CSV table of C-alpha atoms in Angstrom, one decimal:
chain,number,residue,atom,x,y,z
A,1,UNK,CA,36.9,-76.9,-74.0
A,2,UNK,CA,40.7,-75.7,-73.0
A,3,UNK,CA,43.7,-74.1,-75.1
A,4,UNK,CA,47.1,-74.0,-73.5
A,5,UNK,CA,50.0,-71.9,-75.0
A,6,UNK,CA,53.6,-72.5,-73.3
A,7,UNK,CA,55.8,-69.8,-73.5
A,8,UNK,CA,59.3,-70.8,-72.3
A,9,UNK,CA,61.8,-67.8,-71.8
A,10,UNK,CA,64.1,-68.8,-74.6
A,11,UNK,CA,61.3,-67.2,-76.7
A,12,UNK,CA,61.5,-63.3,-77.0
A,13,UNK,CA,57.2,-63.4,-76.2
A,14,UNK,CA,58.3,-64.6,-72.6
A,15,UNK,CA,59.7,-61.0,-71.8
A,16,UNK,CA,57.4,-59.1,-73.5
A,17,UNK,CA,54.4,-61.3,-71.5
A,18,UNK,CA,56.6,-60.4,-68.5
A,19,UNK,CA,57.0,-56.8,-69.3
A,20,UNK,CA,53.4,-56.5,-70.0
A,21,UNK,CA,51.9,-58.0,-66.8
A,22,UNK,CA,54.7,-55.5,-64.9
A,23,UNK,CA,53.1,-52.5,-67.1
A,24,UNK,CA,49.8,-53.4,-66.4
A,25,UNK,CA,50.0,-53.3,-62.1
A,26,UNK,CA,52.1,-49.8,-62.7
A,27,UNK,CA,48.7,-48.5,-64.5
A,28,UNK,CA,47.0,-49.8,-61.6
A,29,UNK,CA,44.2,-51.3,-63.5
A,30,UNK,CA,42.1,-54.0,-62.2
A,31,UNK,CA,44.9,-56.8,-63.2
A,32,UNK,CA,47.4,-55.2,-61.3
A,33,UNK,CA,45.2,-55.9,-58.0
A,34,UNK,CA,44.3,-59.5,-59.1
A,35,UNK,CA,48.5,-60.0,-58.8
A,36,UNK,CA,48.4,-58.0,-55.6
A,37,UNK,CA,46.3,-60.7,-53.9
A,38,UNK,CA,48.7,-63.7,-55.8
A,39,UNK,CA,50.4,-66.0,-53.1
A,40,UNK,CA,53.1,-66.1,-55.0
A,41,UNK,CA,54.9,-63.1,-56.3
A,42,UNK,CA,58.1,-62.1,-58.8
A,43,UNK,CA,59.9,-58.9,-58.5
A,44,UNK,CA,59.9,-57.2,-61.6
A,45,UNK,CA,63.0,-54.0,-62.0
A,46,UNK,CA,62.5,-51.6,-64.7
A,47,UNK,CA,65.3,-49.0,-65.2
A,48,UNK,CA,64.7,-46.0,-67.5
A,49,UNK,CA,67.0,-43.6,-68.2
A,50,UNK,CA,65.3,-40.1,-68.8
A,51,UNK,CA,68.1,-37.7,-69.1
A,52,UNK,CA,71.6,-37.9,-69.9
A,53,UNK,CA,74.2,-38.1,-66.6
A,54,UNK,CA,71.3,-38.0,-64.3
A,55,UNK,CA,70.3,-41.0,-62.0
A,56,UNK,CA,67.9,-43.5,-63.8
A,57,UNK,CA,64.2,-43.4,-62.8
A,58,UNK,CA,63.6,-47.0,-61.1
A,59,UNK,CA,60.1,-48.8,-60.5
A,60,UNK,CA,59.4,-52.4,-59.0
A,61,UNK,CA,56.1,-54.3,-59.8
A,62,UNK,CA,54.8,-58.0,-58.6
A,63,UNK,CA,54.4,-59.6,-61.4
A,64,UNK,CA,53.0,-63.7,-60.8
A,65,UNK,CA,55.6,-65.8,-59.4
A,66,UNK,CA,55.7,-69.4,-59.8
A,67,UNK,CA,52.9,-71.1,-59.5
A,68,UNK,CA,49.2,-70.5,-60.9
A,69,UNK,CA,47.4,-67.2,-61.6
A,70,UNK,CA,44.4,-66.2,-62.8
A,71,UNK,CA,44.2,-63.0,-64.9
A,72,UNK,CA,41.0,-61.3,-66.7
A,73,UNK,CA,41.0,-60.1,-70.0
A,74,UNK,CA,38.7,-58.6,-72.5
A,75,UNK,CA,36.3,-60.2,-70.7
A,76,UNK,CA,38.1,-63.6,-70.7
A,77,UNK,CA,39.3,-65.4,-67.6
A,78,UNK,CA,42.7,-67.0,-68.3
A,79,UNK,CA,45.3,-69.2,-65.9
A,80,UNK,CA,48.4,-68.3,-65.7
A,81,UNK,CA,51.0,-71.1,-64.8
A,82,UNK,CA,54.6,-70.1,-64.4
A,83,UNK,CA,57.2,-73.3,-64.0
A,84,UNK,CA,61.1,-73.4,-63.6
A,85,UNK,CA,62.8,-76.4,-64.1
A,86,UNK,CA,66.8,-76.1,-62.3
A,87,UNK,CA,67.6,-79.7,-62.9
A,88,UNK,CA,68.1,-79.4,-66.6
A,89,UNK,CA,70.6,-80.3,-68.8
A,90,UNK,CA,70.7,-77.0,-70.2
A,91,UNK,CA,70.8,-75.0,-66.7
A,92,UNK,CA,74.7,-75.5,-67.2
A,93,UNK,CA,75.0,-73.8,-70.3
A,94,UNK,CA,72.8,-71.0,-70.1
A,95,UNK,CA,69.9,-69.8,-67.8
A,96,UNK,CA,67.4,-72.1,-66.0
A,97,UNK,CA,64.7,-73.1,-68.0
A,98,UNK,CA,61.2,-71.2,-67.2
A,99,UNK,CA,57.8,-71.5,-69.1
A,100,UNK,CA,54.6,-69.6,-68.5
A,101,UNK,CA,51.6,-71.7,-69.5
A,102,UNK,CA,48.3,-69.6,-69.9
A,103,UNK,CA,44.9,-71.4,-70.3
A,104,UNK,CA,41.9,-70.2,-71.4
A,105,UNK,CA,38.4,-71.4,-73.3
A,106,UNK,CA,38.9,-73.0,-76.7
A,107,UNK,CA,36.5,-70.2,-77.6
A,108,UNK,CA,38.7,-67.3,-76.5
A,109,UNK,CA,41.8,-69.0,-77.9
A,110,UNK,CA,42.0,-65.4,-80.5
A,111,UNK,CA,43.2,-63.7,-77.2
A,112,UNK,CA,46.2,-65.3,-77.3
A,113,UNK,CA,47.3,-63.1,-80.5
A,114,UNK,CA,45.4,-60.1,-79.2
A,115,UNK,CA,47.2,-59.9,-75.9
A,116,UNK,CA,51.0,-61.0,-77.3
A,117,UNK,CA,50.8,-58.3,-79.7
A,118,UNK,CA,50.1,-55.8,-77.4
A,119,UNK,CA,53.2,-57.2,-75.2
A,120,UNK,CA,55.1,-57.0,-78.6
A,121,UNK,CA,53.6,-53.2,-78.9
A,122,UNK,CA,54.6,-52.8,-76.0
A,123,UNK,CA,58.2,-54.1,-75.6
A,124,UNK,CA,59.1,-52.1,-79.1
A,125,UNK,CA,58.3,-49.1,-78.0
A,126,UNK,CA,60.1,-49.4,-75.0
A,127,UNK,CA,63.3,-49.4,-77.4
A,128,UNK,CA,62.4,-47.2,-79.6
A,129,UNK,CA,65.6,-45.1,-80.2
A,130,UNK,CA,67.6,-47.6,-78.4
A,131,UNK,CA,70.3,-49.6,-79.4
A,132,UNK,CA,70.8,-53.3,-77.7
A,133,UNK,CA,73.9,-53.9,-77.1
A,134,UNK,CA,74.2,-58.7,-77.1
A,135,UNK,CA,77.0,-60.9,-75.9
A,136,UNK,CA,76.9,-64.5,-75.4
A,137,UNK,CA,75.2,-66.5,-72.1
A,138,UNK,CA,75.9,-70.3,-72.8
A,139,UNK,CA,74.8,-71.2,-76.3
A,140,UNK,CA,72.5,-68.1,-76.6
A,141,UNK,CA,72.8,-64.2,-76.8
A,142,UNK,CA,71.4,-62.2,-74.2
A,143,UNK,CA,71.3,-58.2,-73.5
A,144,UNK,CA,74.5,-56.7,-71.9
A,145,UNK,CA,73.2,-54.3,-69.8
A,146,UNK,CA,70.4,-51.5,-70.5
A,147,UNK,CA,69.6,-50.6,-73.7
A,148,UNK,CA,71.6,-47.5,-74.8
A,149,UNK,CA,70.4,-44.7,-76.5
A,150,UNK,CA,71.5,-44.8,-80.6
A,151,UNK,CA,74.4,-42.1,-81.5
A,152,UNK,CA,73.7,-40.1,-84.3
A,153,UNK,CA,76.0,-41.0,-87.2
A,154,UNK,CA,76.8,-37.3,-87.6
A,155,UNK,CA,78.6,-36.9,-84.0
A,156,UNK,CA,80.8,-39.2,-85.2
A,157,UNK,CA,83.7,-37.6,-87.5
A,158,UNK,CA,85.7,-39.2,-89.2
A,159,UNK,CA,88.2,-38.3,-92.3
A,160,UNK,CA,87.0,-36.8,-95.5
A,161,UNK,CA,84.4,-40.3,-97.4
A,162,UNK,CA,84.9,-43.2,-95.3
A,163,UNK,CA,81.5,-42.5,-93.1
A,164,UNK,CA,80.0,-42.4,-97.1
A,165,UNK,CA,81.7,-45.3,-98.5
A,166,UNK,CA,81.0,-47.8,-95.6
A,167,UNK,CA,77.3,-46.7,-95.4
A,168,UNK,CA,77.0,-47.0,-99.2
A,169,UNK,CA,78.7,-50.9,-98.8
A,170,UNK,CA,76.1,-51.7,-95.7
A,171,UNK,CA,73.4,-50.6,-97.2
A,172,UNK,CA,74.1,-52.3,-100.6
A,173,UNK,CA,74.8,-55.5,-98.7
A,174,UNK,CA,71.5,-55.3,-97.1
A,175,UNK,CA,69.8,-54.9,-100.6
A,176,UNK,CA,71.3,-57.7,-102.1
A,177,UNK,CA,70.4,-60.3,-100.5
A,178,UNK,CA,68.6,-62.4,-103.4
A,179,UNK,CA,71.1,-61.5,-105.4
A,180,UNK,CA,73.9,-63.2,-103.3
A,181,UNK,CA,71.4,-66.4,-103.2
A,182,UNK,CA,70.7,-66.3,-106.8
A,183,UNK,CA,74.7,-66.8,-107.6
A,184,UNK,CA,75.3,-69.2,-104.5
A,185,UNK,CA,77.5,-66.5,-102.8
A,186,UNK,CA,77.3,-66.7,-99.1
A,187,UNK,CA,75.3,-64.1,-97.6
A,188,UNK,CA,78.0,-62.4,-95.3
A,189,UNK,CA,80.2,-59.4,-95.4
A,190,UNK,CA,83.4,-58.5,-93.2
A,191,UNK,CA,84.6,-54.9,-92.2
A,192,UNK,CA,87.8,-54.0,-90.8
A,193,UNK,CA,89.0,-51.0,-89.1
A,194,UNK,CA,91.9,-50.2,-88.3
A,195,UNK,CA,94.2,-47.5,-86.5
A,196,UNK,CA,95.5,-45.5,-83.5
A,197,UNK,CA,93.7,-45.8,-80.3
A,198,UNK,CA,91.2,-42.9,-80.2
A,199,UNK,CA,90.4,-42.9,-83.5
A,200,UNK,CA,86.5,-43.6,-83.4
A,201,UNK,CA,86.2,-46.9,-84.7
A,202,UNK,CA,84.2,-48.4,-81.7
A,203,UNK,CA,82.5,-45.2,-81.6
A,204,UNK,CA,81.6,-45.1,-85.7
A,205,UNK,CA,80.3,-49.3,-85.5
A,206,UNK,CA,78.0,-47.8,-82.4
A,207,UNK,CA,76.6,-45.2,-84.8
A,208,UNK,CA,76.1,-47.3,-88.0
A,209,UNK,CA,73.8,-49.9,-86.0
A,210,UNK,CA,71.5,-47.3,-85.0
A,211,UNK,CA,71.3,-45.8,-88.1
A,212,UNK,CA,70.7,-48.9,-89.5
A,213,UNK,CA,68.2,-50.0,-86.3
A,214,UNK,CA,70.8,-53.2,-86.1
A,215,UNK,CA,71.6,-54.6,-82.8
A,216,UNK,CA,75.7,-55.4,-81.9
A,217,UNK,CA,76.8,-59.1,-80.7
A,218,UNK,CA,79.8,-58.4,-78.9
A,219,UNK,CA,82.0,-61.5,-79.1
A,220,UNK,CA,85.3,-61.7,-76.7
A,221,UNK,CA,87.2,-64.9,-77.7
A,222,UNK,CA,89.3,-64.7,-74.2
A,223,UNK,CA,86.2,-65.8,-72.4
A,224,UNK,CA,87.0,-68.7,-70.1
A,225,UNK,CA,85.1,-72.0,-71.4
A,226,UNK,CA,85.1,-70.7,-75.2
A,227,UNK,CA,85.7,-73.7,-77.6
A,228,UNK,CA,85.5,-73.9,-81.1
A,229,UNK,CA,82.0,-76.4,-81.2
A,230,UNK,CA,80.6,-73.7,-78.7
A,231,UNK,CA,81.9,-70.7,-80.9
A,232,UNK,CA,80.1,-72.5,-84.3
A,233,UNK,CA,77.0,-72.8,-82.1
A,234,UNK,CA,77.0,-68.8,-80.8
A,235,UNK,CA,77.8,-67.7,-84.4
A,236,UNK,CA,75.3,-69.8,-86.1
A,237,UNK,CA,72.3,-68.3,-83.6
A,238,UNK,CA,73.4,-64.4,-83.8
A,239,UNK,CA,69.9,-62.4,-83.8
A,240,UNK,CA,67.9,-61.3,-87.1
A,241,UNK,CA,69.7,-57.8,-87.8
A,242,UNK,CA,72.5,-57.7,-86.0
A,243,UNK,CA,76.0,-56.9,-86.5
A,244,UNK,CA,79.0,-59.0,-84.8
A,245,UNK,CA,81.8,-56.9,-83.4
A,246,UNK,CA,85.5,-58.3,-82.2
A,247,UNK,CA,86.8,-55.5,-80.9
A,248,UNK,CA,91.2,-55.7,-80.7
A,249,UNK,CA,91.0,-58.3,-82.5
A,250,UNK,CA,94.7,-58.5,-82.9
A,251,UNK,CA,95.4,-59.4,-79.3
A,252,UNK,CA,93.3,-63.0,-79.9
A,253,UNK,CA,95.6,-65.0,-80.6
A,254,UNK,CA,99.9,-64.9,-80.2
A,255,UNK,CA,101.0,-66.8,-83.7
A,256,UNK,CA,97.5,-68.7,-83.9
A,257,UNK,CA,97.5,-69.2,-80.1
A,258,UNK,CA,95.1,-67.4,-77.5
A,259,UNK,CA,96.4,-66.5,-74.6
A,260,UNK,CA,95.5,-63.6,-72.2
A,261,UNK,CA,97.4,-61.1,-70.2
A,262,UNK,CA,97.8,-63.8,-67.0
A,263,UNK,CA,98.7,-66.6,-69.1
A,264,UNK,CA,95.6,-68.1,-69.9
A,265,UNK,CA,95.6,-70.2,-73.1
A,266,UNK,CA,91.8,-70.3,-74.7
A,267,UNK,CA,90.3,-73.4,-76.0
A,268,UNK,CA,89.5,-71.8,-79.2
A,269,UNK,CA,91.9,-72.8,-81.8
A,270,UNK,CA,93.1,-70.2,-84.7
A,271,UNK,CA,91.5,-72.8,-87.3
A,272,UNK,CA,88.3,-73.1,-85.0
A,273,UNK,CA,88.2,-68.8,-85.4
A,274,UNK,CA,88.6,-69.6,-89.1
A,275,UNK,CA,86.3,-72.4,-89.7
A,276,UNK,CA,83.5,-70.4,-87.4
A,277,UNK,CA,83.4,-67.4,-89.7
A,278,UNK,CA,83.0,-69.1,-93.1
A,279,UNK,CA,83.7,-72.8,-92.7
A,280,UNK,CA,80.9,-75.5,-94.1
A,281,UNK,CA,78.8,-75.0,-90.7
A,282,UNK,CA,79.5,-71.5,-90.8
A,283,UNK,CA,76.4,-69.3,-90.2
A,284,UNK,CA,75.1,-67.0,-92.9
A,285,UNK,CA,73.2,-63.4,-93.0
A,286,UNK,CA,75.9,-62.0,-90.9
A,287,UNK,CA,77.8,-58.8,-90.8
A,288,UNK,CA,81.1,-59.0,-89.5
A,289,UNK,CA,83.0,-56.3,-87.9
A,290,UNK,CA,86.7,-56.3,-87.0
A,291,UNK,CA,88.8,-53.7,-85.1
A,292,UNK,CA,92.8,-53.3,-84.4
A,293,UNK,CA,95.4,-50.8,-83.5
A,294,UNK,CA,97.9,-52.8,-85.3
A,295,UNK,CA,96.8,-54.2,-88.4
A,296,UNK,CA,100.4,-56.1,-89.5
A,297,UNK,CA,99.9,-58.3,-86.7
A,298,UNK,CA,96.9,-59.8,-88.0
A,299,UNK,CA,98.0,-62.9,-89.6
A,300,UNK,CA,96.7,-62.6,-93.8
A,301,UNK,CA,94.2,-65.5,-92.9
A,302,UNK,CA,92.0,-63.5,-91.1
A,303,UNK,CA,91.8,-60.7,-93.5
A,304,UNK,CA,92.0,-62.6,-96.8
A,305,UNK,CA,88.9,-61.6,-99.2
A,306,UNK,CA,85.7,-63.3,-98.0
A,307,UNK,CA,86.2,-63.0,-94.6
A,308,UNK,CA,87.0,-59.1,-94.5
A,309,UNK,CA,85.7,-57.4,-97.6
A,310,UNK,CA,86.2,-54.2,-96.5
A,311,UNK,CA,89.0,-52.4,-94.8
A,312,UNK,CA,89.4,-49.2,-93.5
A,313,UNK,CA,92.4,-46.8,-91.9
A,314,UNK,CA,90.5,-44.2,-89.2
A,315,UNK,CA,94.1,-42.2,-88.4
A,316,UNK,CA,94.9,-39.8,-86.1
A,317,UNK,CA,92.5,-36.0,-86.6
A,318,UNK,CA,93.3,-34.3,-89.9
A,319,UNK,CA,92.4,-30.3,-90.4
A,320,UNK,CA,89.5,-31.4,-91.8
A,321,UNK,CA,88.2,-33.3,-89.2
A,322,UNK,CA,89.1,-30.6,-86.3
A,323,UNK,CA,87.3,-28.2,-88.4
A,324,UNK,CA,83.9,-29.9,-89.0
A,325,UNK,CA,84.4,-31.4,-85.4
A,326,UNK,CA,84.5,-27.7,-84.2
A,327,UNK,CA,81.8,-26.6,-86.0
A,328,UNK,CA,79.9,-29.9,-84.4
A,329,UNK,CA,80.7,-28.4,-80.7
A,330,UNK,CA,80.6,-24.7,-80.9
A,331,UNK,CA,78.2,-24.1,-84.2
A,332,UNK,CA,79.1,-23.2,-87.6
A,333,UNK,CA,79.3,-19.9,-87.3
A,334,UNK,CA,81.9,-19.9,-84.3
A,335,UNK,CA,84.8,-17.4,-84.7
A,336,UNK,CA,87.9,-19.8,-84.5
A,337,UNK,CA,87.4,-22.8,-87.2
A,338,UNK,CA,89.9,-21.5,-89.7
A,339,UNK,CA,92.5,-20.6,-86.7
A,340,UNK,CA,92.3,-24.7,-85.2
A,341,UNK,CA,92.5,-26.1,-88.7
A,342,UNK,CA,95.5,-24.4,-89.4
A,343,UNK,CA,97.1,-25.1,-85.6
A,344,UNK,CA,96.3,-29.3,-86.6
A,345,UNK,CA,98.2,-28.7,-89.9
A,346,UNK,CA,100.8,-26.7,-88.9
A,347,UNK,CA,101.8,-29.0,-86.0
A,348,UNK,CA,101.0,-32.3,-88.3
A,349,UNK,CA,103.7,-30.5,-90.8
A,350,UNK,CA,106.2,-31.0,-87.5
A,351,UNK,CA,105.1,-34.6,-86.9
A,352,UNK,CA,102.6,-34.1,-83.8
A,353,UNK,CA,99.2,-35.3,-84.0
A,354,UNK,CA,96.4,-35.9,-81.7
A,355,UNK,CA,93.2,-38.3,-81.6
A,356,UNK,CA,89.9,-37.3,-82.0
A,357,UNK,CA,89.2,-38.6,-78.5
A,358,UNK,CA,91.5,-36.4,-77.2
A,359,UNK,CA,90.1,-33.6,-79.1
A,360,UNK,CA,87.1,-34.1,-77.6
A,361,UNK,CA,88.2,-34.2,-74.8
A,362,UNK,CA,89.9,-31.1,-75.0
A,363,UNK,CA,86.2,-29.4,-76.1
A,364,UNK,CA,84.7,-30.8,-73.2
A,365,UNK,CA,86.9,-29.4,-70.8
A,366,UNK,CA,87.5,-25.8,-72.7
A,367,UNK,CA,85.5,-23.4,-73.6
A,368,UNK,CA,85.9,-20.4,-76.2
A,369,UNK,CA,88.5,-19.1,-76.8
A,370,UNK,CA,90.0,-21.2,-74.2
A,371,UNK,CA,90.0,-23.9,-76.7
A,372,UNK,CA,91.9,-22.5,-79.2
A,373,UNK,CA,94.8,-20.9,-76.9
A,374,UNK,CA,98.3,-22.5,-78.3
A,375,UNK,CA,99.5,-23.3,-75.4
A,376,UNK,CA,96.3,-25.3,-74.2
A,377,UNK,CA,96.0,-26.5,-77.7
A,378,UNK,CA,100.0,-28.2,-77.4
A,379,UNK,CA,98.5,-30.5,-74.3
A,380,UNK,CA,97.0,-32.9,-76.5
A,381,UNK,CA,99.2,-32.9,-79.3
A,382,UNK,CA,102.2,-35.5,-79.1
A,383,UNK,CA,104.4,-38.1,-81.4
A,384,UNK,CA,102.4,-40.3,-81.5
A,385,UNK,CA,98.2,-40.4,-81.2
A,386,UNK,CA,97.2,-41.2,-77.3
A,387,UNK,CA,94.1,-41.5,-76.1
A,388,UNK,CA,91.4,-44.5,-75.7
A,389,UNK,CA,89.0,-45.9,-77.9
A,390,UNK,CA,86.1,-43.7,-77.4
C-alpha cells in the first residue's frame, strides 16, 4: 500500500527537494505552516545577489529537520523522513551522509516525478544566468561559493582572432563528439594560455563557460591531502558540462616535484598529474584548461599534443585592443579612440607596455578626458606588463 523514495544528498534532487520545501514556507502557503508546527526544524540560508556592489538580499526558512514530517500535496499526504548518518566511512572524505526518505500511497507514487520536477524547475531557474563556479570536497565536487553572474564574452578583449579561434575549437569539440568515438579517439581536449599577469586569461575561461552555459572545476594540486589515486578519483567524477581549470599551472611542481611557498611537498607525483589527465583510468568528456605566466617552465610533458591541443599567447594590450577596449567603456562614438591607440603604439615603439588589467583600471578611476592626459596615461605604462590576473 506504501512507496518510499530515498534521496541521499550526494544526489543533485536532494538540494533541489531542499530548496523547494525552503521556497514553499517563503510563499507562505499552507506547507510552510505544516513545517512551522515541526518539532524539529533546519535552518535553511538563501543569499541572492540583486544588484552589482550592493549588499546581498538574505532570507532564512525552517525547512524539516531530522526526523519525520508530514507534508500535503496535490491532495496527497506524504512522510517526510530526514536521517544523517556521522559514523560513516565516507564522513572522512567528504560531507556526512544525509538521506530524506518520503512515503506516500502506492497510488500517489506519480507525485514523486510531479513534485521533483518542480524542485528541478525550480533550482534551474534560480541559476539562470549564473555561472557555478566547483572545486573538490573529498572525492566529490561541490560549489565554491555563490553562484556568480556569467561575463559577457564581449567585455573580455583580447588581441585581434584568438576570442574567434578558441570559440570556433570549443564549439567544434563539442560537435564532435561521435565522431571522436567513431575513430576510438579519446573524447578530451586541452587549452593553454599563456602570458603576462594581467592579460585576461582567467578572465576570458570565465566568459567562455557562460557562453557556453558550462560550469568551471577549479582544481589546486597544492591542496594538503592530494594524492594521485584521490586526483584519478576527482578527475574521473568532474560534472556533465564542465570545464577544468589549473590556474599557474607552472608553479605545481619544481622539476616534477610539488612543493609550496612554505616548503610543503604534495603527495601528487608529476607522473600521477600525467597519468590523471590521459592515462588508462583517465576520465573522458573533459575539457582541459591550463594557464601560466611563464610558459618555458613547463616541462614538454605537460604540453605535448593530446594533453594540450591548443595554445594560446594573451600579451600585454596592443592599439588594437586599447582602442576597442575604449570604445567598450566610453561608447563608439567617444572623441579620443584614435588619440589612445596611437599613445599605446607610440610608447610600445619605446618598449613600454601596459596590461589590460591595468588599463582598466585606469578607466575605472578616470574619466574623459582625464583618461587620455599623457601624463596620467605614463602611470600605467612600464618595462615590463604589471598588474594581476583579472
Amino acid at each position: 500500500m506504501l512507496v518510499s523514495l530515498e534521496i541521499s544528498n550526494r544526489d543533485p534532487g536532494y538540494g533541489w527537494f531542499l530548496s523547494w520545501m525552503a521556497t514553499a514556507q517563503r510563499q507562505e502557503t499552507g506547507l510552510a505552516a505544516r513545517w512551522s508546527r515541526s518539532p524539529q526544524l533546519s535552518l535553511h540560508t538563501t543569499v541572492q545577489q540583486t544588484r552589482e556592489h550592493a549588499a546581498p538580499d538574505i532570507a532564512f526558512s525552517m525547512v524539516a529537520g531530522l526526523g519525520n514530517h508530514y507534508l500535503r500535496y496535490r491532495g496527497a499526504w506524504f512522510q517526510v523522513h530526514r536521517e544523517r548518518e556521522v559514523r560513516s566511512a565516507a564522513a572522512s572524505q567528504g560531507p556526512v551522509w544525509e538521506t530524506v526518505t518520503l512515503t506516500t500511497l502506492a497510488r500517489d507514487r506519480e507525485l514523486f516525478k510531479t513534485l521533483l520536477a518542480e524542485a528541478r524547475t525550480l533550482a534551474v531557474g534560480s541559476l539562470e544566468g549564473k555561472l557555478i563556479i566547483r572545486t573538490p570536497y573529498g572525492l566529490e565536487w561541490r560549489p565554491f561559493g555563490l553562484p556568480r553572474a556569467k561575463r559577457p564574452l564581449s567585455s573580455v578583449v583580447l588581441d585581434t582572432g584568438i576570442s574567434e579561434r578558441i570559440q570556433a575549437d570549443l564549439s567544434s569539440f563539442i560537435e564532435r563528439k561521435s565522431w571522436y568515438a567513431d575513430r576510438g579517439i579519446p573524447y578530451r581536449r586541452g587549452y593553454l594560455l599563456h602570458g603576462p599577469p594581467g592579460s585576461g586569461k582567467s578572465s576570458f575561461i570565465r566568459a567562455l563557460a557562460g557562453a557556453f552555459n558550462y560550469e568551471i572545476c577549479v582544481l589546486n594540486l597544492a591542496e594538503r591531502g592530494l594524492t594521485d589515486d584521490r586526483l584519478n578519483v576527482i578527475l574521473s567524477n568532474i560534472p556533465e558540462r564542465s570545464i577544468l581549470l589549473m590556474e599557474d599551472v607552472d608553479a605545481a611542481f619544481n622539476k616534477r616535484v610539488q612543493v609550496t611557498a612554505d616548503g610543503y611537498q604534495s603527495s601528487v607525483t608529476f607522473s600521477g598529474f600525467l597519468n590523471a589527465l590521459d592515462g588508462v583510468a583517465s576520465g573522458e568528456e573533459r575539457m582541459l584548461f591550463l594557464t601560466t605566466n611563464h610558459i618555458e617552465r613547463l616541462d614538454p610533458a605537460l604540453i605535448r599534443p593530446g594533453r594540450v591541443d591548443v595554445v594560446e599567447y594573451l600579451g600585454d594590450t596592443s592599439s588594437a585592443q586599447a582602442r576597442r577596449y575604449f570604445e567598450q567603456f566610453f561608447g563608439e562614438n567617444a572623441a579620443g579612440a584614435d588619440e589612445l591607440e596611437k599613445a599605446v603604439s607610440t610608447r610600445a615603439h619605446a618598449g613600454r607596455r601596459t596590461s589590460m588589467a591595468a588599463l582598466q583600471g585606469h578607466f575605472i578611476r578616470h574619466s574623459l578626458p582625464r583618461a587620455l592626459d599623457p601624463t596620467v596615461l605614463d602611470e600605467i605604462f612600464t618595462t615590463s606588463a604589471r598588474g594581476s590576473d583579472e
